[in-house]
Tab-separated table of C-alpha atoms in Angstrom:
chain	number	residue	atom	x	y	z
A	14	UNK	CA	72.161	109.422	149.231
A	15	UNK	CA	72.335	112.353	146.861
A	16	UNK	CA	75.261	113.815	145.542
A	17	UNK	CA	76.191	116.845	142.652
A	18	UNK	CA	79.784	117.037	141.547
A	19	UNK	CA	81.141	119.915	139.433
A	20	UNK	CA	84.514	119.169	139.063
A	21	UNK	CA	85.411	122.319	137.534
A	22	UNK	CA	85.721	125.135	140.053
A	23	UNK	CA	86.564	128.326	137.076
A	24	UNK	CA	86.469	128.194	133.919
A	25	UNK	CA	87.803	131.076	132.310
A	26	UNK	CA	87.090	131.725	127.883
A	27	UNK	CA	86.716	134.561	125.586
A	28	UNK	CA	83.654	135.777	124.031
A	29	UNK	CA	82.189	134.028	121.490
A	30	UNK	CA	83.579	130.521	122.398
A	31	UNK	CA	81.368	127.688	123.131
A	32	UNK	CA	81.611	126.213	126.707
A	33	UNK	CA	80.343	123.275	128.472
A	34	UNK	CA	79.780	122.650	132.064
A	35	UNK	CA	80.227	119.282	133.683
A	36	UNK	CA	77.593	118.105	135.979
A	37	UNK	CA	77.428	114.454	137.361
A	38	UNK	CA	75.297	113.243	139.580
A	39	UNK	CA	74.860	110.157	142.074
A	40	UNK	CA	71.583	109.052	143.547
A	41	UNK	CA	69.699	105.755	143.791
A	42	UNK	CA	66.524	106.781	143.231
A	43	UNK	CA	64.625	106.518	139.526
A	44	UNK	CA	62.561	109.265	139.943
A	45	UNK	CA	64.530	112.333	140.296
A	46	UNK	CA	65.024	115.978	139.052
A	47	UNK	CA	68.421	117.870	137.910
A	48	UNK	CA	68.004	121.556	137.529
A	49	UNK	CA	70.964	124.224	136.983
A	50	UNK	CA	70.773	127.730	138.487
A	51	UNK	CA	72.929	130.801	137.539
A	52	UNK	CA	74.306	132.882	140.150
A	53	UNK	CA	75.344	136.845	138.352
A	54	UNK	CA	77.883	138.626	140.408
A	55	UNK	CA	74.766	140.323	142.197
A	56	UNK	CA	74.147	137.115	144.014
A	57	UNK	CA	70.846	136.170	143.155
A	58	UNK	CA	69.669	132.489	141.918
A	59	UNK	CA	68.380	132.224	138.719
A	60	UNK	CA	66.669	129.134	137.887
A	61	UNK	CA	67.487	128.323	134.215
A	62	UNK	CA	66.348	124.841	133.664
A	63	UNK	CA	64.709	121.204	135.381
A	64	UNK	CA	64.946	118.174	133.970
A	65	UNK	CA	63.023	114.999	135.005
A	66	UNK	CA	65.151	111.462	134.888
A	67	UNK	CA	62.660	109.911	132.479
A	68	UNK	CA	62.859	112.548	129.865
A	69	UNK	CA	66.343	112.421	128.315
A	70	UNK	CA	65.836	114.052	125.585
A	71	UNK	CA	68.500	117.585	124.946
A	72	UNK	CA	66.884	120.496	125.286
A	73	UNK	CA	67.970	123.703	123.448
A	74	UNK	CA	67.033	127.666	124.923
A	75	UNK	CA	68.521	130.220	122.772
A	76	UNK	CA	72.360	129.710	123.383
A	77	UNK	CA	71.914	127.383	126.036
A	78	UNK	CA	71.629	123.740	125.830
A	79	UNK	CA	71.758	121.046	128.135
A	80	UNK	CA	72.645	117.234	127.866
A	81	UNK	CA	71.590	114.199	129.855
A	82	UNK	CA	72.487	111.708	129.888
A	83	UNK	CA	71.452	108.758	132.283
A	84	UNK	CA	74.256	106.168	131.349
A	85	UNK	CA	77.133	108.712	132.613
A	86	UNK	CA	74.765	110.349	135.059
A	87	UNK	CA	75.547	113.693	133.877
A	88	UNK	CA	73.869	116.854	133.106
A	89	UNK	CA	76.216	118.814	131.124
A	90	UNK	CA	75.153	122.502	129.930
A	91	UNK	CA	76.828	124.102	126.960
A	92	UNK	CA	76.682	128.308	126.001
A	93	UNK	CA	76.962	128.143	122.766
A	94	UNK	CA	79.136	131.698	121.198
A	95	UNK	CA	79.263	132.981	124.758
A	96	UNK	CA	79.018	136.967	125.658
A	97	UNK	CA	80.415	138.530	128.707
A	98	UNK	CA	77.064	138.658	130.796
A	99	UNK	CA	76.921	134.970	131.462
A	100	UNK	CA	79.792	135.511	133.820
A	101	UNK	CA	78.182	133.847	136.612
A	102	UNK	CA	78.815	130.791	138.622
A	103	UNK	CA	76.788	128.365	137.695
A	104	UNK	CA	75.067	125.488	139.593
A	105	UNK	CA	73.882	121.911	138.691
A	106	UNK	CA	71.460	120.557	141.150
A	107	UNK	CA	69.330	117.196	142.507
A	108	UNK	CA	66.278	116.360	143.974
A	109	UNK	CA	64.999	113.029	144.206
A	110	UNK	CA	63.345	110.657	146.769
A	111	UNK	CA	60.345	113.052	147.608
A	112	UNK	CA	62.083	115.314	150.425
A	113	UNK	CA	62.593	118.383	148.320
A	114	UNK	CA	66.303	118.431	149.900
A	115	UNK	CA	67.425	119.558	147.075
A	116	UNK	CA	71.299	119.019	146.620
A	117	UNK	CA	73.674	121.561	144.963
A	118	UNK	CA	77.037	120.981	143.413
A	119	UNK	CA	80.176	123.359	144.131
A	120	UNK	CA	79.213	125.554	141.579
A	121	UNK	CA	81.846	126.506	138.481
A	122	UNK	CA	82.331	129.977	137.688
A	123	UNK	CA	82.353	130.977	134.670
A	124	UNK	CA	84.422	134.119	132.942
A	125	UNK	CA	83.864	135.348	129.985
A	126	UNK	CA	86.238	138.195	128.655
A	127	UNK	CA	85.763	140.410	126.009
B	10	UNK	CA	57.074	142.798	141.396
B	11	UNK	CA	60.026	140.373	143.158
B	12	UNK	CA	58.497	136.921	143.661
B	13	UNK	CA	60.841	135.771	146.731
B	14	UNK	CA	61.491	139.076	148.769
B	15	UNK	CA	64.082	139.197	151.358
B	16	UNK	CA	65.516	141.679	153.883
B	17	UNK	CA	67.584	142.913	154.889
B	18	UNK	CA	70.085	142.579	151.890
B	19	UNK	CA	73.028	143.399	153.901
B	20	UNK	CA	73.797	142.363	157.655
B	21	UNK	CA	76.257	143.420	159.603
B	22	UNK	CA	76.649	142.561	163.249
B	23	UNK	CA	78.255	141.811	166.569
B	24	UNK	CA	79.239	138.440	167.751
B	25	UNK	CA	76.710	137.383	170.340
B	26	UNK	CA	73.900	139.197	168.872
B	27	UNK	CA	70.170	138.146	168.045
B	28	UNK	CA	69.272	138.762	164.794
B	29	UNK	CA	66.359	138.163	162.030
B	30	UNK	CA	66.297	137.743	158.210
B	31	UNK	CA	62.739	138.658	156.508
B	32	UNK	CA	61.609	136.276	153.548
B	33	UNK	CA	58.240	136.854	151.764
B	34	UNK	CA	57.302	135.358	148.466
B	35	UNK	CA	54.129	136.549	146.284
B	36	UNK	CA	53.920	132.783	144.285
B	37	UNK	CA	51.247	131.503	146.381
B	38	UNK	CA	53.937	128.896	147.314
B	39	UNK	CA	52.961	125.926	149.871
B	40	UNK	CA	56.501	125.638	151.019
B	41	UNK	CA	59.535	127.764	152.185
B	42	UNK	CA	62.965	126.717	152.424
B	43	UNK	CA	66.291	128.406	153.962
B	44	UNK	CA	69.184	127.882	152.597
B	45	UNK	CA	73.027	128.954	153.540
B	46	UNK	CA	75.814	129.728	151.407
B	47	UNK	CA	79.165	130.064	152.163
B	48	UNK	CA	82.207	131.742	151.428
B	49	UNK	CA	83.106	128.785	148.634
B	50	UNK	CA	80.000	129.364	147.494
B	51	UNK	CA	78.586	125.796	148.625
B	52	UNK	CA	74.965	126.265	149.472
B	53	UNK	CA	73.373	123.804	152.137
B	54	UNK	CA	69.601	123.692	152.637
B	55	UNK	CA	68.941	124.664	156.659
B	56	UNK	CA	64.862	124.278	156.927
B	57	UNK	CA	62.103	122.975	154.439
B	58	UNK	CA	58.756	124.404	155.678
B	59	UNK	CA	55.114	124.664	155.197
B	60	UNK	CA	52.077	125.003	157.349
B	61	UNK	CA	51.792	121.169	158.252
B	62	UNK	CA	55.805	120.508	159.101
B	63	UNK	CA	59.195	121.584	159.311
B	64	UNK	CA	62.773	119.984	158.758
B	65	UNK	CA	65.499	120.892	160.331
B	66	UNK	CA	68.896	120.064	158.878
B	67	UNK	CA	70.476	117.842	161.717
B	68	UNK	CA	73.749	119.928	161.073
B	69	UNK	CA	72.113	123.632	161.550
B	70	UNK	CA	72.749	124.148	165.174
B	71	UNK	CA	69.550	125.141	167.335
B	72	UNK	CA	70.459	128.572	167.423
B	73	UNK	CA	68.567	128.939	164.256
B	74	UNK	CA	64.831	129.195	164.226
B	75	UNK	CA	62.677	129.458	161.013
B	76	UNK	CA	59.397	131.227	162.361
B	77	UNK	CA	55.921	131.624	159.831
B	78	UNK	CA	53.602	133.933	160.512
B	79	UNK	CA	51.425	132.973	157.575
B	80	UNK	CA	52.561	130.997	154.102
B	81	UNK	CA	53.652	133.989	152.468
B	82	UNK	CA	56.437	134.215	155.164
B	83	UNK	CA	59.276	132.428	156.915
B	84	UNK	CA	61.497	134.474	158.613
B	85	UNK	CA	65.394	133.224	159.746
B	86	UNK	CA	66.007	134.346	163.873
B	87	UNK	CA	69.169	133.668	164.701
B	88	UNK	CA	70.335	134.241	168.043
B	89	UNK	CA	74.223	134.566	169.701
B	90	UNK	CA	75.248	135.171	166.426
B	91	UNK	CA	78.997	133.454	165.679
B	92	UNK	CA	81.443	134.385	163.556
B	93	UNK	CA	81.026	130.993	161.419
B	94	UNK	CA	77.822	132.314	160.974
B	95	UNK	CA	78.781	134.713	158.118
B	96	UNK	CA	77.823	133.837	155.181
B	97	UNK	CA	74.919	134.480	152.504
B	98	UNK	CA	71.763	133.182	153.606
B	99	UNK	CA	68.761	132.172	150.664
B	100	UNK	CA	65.262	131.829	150.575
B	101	UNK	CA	63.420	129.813	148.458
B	102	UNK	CA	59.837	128.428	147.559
B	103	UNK	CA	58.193	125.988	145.822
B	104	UNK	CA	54.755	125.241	145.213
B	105	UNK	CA	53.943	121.826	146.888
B	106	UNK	CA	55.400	120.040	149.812
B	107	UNK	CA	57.730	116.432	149.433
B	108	UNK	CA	57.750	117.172	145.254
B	109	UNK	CA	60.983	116.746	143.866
B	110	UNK	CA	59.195	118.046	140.995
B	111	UNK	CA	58.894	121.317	141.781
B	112	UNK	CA	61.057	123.784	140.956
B	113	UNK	CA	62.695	126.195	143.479
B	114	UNK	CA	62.638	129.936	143.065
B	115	UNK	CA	65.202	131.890	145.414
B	116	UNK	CA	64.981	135.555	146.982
B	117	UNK	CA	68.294	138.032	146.169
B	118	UNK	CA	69.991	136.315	149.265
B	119	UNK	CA	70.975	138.294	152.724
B	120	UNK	CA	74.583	138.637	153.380
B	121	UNK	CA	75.123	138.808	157.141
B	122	UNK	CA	78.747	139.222	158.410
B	123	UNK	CA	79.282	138.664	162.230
B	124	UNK	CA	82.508	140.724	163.576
């Protein structure tokens, strides 16, 4: 069985801080695939990243950056100085054992005020 | 031009009424999903689809129907619409079929509200 946790439902800073959002995953498969989407306040899904379970390596876009880390089984993404358009709630998701059921956490929103 | 395409974007209805979401996506996708969000914002996947087989959630009840006209399309009927059946509805594609690899792309969502 799958399973995405984001433990923290809001998370509320001011602009230019640095934030990090928890993702931890559960799954017994060794081949799998963590991905985190953005949701704006006008509802769409926009994929921002996929990460395959043999490539741990961080990866750094702009002021994103995400961490994996297989011993913890998380997938943690940080905005680095953030700015009032990544208000968003942001999701962490799974896909493994080759059913493309692909498994979404709660979600944590994320405010960013001026 | 959008590359997952629903519609309606909005959806407001009648308990007890049959009603249809539109997807179309322009990727040259093998496989459509639906997906269904609700009002805590949890989103559960409802159908995975492409021209060779469909799953069904077991927990979607059989009131839902994903119907494809061709592999551009899979369109959401719904029929006696509930009022647990609110919520934001998502489409999605990816390009091949059982690939966890693949990567997801979602439509701007359809949120129906059943009064």
């Amino acid at each position: 069985a799958q399973k995405v946790t984001q433990a923290q439902t809001e998370i509320s800073v001011v602009e230019k801080e640095d934030v990090t959002l928890d993702c931890v995953y559960e799954t017994r498969d060794t081949t799998y695939y963590l991905f985190w989407y953005k949701q704006p306040p006008s509802g769409e899904l926009v994929f921002l990243i996929r990460r395959n379970s043999f490539d741990e390596q961080n990866e750094i876009s702009g002021r994103y950056s995400w961490n994996f880390q297989k011993s913890t089984s998380s997938f943690n993404f940080t905005i680095t100085a953030s700015q009032v358009v990544d208000s968003a709630v942001y999701f962490c998701a799974l896909s493994a054992d080759g059913n493309n059921d692909m498994r979404f956490g709660a979600g944590t929103r994320l405010t960013v005020k001026p | 031009d959008t590359a997952v395409s629903q519609t309606p974007k909005y959806l407001v209805t009648q308990m007890g009424n049959d009603k249809s979401i539109k997807c179309e996506q322009n990727l040259g996708h093998d496989t459509m999903y639906w997906y269904k969000q609700d009002s805590k914002k949890f989103l559960k996947i409802m159908f995975s689809y492409n021209n060779k087989e469909l799953i069904i959630n077991e927990t979607v009840p059989n009131r839902f129907s994903p119907k494809s006209p061709d592999k551009a399309h899979l369109n959401l009927h719904i029929n006696s619409l509930e009022l647990g059946d609110s919520a934001v509805y998502f489409c999605a594609s990816s390009q091949e079929w059982f690939r966890e690899a693949d990567t997801q792309y979602f439509g701007p969502g359809t949120r129906l509200t059943v009064l």
